[in-house]
Coordinates of C-alpha atoms in Angstrom, one line a residue:
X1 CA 22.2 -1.8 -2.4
X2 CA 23.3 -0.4 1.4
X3 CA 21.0 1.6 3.3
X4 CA 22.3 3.1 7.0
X5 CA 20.1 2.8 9.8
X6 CA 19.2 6.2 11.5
X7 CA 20.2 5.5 15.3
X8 CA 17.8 6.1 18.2
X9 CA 20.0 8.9 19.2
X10 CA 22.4 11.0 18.3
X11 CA 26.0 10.8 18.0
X12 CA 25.5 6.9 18.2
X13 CA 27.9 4.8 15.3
X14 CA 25.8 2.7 13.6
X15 CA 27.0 0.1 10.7
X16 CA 25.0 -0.1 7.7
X17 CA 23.0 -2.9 6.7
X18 CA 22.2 -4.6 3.7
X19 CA 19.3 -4.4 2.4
X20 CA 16.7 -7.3 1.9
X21 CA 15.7 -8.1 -1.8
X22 CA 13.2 -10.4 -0.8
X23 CA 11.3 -7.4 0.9
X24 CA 11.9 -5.2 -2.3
X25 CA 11.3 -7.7 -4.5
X26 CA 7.5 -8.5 -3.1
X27 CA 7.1 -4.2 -3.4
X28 CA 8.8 -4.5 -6.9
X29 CA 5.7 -6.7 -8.2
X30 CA 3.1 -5.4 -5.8
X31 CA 3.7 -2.2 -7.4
X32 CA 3.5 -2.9 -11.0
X33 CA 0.3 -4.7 -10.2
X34 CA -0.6 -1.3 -8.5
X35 CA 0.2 0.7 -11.8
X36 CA -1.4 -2.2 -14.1
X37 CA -4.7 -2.9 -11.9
X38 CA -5.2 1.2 -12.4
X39 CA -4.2 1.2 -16.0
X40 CA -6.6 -2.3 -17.1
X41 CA -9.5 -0.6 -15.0
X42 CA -9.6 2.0 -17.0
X43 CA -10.1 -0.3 -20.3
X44 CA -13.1 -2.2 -18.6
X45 CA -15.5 -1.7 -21.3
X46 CA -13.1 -2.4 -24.1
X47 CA -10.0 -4.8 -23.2
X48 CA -10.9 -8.7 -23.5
X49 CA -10.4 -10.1 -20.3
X50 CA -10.0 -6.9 -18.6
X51 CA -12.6 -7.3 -15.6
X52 CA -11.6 -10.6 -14.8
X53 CA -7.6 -9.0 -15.1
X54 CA -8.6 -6.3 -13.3
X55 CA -10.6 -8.2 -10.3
X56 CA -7.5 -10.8 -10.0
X57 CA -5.0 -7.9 -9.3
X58 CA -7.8 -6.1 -6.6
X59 CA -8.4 -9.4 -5.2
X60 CA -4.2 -9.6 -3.5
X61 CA -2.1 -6.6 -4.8
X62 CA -3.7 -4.3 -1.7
X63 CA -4.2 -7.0 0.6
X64 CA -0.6 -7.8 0.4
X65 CA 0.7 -4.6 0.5
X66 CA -1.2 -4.1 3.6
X67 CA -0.3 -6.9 5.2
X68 CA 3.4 -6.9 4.3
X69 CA 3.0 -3.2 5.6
X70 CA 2.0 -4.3 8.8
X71 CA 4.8 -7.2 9.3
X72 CA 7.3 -4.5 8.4
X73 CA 5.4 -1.7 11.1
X74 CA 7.5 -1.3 14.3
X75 CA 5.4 -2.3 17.7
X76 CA 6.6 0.5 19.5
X77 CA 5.9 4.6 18.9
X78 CA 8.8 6.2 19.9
X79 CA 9.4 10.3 19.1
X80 CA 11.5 9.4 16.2
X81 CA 9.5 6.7 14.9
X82 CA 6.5 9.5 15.3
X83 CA 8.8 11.8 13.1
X84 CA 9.4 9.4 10.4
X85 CA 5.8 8.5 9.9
X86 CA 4.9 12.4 9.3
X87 CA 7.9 13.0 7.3
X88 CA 7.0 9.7 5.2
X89 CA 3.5 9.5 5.4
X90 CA 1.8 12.4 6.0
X91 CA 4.5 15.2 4.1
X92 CA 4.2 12.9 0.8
X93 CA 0.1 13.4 1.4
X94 CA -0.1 16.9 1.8
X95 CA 2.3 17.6 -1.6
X96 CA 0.6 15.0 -3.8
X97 CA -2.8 16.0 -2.6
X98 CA -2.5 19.3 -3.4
X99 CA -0.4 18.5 -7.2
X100 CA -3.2 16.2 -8.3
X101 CA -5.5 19.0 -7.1
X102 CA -4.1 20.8 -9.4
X103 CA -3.4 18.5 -12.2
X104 CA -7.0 17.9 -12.3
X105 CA -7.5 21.8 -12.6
X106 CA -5.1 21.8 -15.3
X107 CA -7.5 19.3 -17.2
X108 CA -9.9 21.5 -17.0
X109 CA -11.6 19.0 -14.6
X110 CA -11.5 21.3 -11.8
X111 CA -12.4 20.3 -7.8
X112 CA -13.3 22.6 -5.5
X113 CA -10.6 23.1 -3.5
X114 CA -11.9 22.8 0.1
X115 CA -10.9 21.4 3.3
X116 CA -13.4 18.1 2.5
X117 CA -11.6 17.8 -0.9
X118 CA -8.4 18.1 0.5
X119 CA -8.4 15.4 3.4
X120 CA -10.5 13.0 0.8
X121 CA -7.7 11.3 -1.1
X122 CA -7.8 11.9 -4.6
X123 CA -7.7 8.5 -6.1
X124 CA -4.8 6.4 -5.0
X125 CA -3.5 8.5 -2.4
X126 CA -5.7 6.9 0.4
X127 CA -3.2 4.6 1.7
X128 CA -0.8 7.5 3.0
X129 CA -3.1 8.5 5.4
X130 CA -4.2 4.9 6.0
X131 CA -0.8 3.5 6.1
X132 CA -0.2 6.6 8.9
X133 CA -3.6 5.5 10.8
X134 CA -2.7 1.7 10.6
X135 CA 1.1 2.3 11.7
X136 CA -0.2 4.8 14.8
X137 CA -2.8 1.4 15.7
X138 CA 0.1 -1.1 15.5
X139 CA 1.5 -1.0 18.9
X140 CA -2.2 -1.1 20.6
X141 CA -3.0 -4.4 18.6
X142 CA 0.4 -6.1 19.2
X143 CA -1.1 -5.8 22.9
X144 CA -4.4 -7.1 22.3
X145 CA -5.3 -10.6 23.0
X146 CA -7.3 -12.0 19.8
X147 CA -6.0 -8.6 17.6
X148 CA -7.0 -10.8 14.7
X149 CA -10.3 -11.8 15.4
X150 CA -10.7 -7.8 16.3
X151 CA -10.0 -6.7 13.5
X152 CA -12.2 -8.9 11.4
X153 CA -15.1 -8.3 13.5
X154 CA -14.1 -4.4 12.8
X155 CA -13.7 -4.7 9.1
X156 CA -17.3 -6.9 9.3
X157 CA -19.2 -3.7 11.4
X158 CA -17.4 -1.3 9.3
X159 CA -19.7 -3.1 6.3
X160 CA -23.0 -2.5 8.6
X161 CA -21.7 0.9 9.1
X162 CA -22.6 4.3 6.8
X163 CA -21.0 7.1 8.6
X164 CA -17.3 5.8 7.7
X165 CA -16.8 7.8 4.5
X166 CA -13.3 8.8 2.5
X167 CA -11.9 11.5 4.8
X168 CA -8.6 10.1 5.6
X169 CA -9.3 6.5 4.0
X170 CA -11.5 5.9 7.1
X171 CA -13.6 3.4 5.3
X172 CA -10.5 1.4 4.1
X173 CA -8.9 1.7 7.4
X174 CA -11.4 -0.3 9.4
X175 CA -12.5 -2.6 6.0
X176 CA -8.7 -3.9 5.5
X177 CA -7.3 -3.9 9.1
X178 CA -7.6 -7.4 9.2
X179 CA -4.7 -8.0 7.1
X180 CA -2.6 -5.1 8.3
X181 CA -3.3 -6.9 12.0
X182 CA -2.1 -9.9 10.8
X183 CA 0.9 -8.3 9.2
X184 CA 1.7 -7.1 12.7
X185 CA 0.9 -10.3 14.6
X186 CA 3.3 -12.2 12.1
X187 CA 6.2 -10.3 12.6
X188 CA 8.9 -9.1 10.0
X189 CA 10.6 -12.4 11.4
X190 CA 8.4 -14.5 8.8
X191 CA 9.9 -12.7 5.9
X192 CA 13.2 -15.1 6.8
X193 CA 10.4 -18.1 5.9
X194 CA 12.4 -20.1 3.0
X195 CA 9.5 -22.0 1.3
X196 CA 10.1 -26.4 0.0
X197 CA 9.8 -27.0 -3.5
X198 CA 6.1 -28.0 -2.6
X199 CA 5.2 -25.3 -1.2
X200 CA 6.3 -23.1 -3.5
X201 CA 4.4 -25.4 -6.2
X202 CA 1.1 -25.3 -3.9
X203 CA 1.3 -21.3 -4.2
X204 CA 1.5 -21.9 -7.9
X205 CA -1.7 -23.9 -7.8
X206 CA -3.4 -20.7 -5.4
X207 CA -2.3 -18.6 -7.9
X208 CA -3.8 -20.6 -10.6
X209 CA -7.1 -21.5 -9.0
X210 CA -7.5 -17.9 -8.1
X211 CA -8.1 -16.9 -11.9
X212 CA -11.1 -18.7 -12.4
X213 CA -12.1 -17.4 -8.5
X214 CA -11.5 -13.9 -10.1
X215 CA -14.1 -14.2 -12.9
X216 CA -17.0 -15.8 -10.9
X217 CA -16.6 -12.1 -9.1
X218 CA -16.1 -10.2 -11.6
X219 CA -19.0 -11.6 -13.6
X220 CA -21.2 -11.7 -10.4
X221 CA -20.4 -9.0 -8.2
X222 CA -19.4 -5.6 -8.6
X223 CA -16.1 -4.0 -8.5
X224 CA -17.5 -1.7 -5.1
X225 CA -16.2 -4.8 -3.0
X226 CA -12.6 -5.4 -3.5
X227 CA -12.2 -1.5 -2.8
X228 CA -13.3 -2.2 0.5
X229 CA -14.9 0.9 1.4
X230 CA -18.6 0.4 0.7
X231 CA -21.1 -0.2 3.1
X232 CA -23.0 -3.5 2.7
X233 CA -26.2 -1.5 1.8
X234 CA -24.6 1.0 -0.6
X235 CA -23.7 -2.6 -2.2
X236 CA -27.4 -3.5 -2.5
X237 CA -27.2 -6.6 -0.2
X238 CA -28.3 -7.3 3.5
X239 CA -26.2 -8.1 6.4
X240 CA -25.7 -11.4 6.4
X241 CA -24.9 -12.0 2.7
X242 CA -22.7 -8.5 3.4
X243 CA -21.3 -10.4 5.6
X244 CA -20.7 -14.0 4.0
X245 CA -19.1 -12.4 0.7
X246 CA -16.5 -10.0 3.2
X247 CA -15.4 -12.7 4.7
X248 CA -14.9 -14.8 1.3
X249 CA -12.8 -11.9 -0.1
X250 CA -11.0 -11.7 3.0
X251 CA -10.3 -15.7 2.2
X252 CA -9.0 -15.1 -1.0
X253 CA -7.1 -11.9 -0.5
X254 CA -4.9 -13.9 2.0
X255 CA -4.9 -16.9 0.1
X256 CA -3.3 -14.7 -3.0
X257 CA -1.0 -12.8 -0.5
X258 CA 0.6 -16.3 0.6
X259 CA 0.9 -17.5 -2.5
X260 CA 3.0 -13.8 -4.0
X261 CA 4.7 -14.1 -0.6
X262 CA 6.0 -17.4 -1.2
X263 CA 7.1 -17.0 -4.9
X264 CA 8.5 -13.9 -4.8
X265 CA 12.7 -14.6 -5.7
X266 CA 14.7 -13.9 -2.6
X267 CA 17.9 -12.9 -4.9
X268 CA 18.8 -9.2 -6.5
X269 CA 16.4 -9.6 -9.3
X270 CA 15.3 -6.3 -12.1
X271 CA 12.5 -6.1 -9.2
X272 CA 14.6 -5.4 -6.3
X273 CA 15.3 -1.7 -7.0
X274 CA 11.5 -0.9 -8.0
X275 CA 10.8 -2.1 -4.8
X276 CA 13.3 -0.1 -3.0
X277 CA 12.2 3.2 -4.6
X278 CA 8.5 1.9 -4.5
X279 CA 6.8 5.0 -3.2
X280 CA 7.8 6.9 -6.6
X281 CA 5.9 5.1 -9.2
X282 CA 3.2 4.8 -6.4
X283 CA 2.9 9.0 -6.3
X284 CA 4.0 9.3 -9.7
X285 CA 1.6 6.9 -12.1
X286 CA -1.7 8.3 -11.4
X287 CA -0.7 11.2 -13.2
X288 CA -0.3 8.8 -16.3
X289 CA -3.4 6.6 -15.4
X290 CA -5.7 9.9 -15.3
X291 CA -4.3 11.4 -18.9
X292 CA -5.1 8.0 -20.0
X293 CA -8.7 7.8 -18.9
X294 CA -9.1 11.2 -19.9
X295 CA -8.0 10.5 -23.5
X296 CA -9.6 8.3 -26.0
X297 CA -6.9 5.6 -26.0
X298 CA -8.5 3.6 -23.3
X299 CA -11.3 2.9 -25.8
X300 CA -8.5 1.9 -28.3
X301 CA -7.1 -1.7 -25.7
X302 CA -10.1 -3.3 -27.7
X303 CA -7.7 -6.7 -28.5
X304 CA -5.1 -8.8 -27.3
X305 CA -1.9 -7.4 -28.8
X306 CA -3.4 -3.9 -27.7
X307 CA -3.8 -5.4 -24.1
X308 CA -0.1 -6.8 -24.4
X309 CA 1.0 -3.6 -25.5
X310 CA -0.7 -1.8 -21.9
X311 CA 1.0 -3.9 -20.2
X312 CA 4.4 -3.5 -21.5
X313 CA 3.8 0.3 -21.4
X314 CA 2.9 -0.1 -17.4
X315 CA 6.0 -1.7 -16.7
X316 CA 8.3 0.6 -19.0
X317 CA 6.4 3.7 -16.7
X318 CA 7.3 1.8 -13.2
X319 CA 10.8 1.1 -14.6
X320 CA 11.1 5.1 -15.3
X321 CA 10.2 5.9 -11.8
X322 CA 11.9 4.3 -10.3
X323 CA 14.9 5.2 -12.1
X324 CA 17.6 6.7 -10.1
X325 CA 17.4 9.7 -11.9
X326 CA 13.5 10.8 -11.4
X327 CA 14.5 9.5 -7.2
X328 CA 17.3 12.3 -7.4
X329 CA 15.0 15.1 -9.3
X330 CA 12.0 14.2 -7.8
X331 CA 13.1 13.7 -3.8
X332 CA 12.0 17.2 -2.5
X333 CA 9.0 16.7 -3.5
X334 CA 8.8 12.4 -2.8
X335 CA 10.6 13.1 1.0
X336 CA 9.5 16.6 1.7
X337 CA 11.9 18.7 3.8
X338 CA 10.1 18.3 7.1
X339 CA 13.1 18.9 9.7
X340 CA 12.1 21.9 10.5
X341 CA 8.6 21.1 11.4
X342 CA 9.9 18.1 14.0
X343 CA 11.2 18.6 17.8
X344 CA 14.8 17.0 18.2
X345 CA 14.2 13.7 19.8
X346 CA 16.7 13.8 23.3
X347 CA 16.6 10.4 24.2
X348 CA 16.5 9.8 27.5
X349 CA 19.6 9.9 29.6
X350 CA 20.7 6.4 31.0
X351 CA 20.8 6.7 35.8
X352 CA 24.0 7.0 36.4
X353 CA 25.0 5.6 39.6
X354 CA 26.4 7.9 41.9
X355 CA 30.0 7.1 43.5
X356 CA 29.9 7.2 47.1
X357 CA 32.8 8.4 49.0
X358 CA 34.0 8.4 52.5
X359 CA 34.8 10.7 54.5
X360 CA 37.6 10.6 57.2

């Protein structure tokens, strides 16, 4: 699978490049943990297991796709980087806003539809504008000395903090910016990291240790703190224990992150092209994750082979969109036709020395 690299300016001849199946293959299984971690947490009170299910998928599957986002986010903002991040970003956000808007009047759950409705993101949609606030931030933190230690002390305050609230994912932004700061300080170069045997067999044991992690939380804390937008308070503790149990998340998130990072196959796997046409079932799920809560089924995941069957269903409905034939129908409304709202980017003409002649 080819994709062709838009120049910096026009008229410039630019090879195409191969894409990298590692990268699509992490967004391949971040993404069906998305679409599962929605689908199992609407079976909480039913589905054996589910909570502790449900709390190991919140615990990594954002954290890494944050943090992947940010080693993939360019350090520099030029005018057509700019463009791309309204025409992928923020385009995507105003159409899906406004279709789940309606979907939900359709329901006969109706919203008013305001301007405070329409810049809150309506369930999963708040890492668009997030992802657009993060990527805007990237090229002031890959000047900062200590970014890293920033941004946790950020994420920390934003705990202390009650006037962050959903309009535009502000409380996510500053809760997760830790791991989208790493991402950034990494680099994409770290994607080209080729794990040992042993390593790979240490993220095994992460992975493994992290399941019994995942239902000491689950049974002990509530679900409020891996969303990471609730203020400390709102959470019914103080600051300091606030604080302490942040910063233990933030432990595990990136514990879990490594370990995905460094199993993930590096080959073209059944993965690779979810990956590559990730943002589909991203936009296109919750509309199956909301009929489902709405209906009585979710009360019917009461048993294993019920569970197993949810499962198998949320990867047959990531498989579907990402199909190459919902990408083709679906792109005007995935990629919005923005071109006409964005300014030609002139690059800037290269000094041209100026020949000197004599005169005689």
């Amino acid at each position: 699978m080819t994709t062709t690299v838009m120049p910096e300016s026009p008229g410039v001849a630019v090879a195409p490049i191969r894409r990298d199946p590692y990268i699509d293959n992490v967004k391949g299984l971040l993404i069906v943990l998305v679409a599962l971690g929605h689908m199992v947490g609407q079976t909480l009170g039913s589905s054996p297991g589910g909570r502790t299910i449900y709390t190991f998928i919140y615990l990594c599957h954002m954290p890494a796709f944050v943090m992947l986002s940010g080693m993939l986010s360019a350090t520099e903002l030029t005018g057509r980087r700019a463009a791309s991040l309204i025409r992928d970003l923020l385009a995507p956000y105003v159409v899906f806003q406004l279709l789940y808007m309606s979907f939900y009047t359709v329901m006969d759950r109706p919203m008013p539809w305001t301007v405070n409705e329409f810049l809150s993101p309506i369930y999963h949609l708040w890492f668009l504008p997030a992802l657009f606030i993060w990527r805007m931030l990237a090229p002031l933190f890959a000047q900062l000395r200590g970014a890293v230690v920033i941004a946790i002390v950020v994420s920390l305050s934003a705990g202390a903090a009650t006037v962050l609230g959903h309009a535009l994912s502000l409380d996510r932004v500053a809760g997760m910016l830790p791991f989208f700061v790493l991402g950034v300080w990494l680099g994409r170069g770290r994607l080209a990291y080729r794990p040992s045997p042993l390593v790979r067999l240490t993220a095994i044991a992460v992975l493994i240790a992290a399941a019994p992690m995942a239902y000491l939380v689950a049974s002990r804390l509530s679900n409020l703190w891996v969303y990471w937008n609730r203020a400390y308070q709102r959470l019914g503790v103080e600051m300091t224990e606030g604080v302490l149990i942040r910063l233990g998340l933030m432990a595990v998130g990136l514990a879990m992150t490594w370990a995905i990072m460094m199993l993930a196959p590096r080959r073209q796997t059944f993965l690779t092209g979810w990956g590559a046409n990730s943002m589909y079932p991203y936009l296109l799920h919750g509309f199956v994750v909301l009929a489902f809560a709405w209906s009585p089924l979710d009360d019917q995941v009461d048993n294993i082979p019920a569970l197993l069957v949810l499962i198998a269903a949320v990867v047959a409905l990531v498989w579907i969109t990402a199909s190459r034939p919902v990408v083709w129908a679906l792109r005007p409304l995935v990629s919005p036709p923005v071109r006409w709202l964005l300014r030609d980017v002139v690059p800037a003409k290269k000094h041209q020395p100026t020949a000197v002649t004599s005169q005689s």
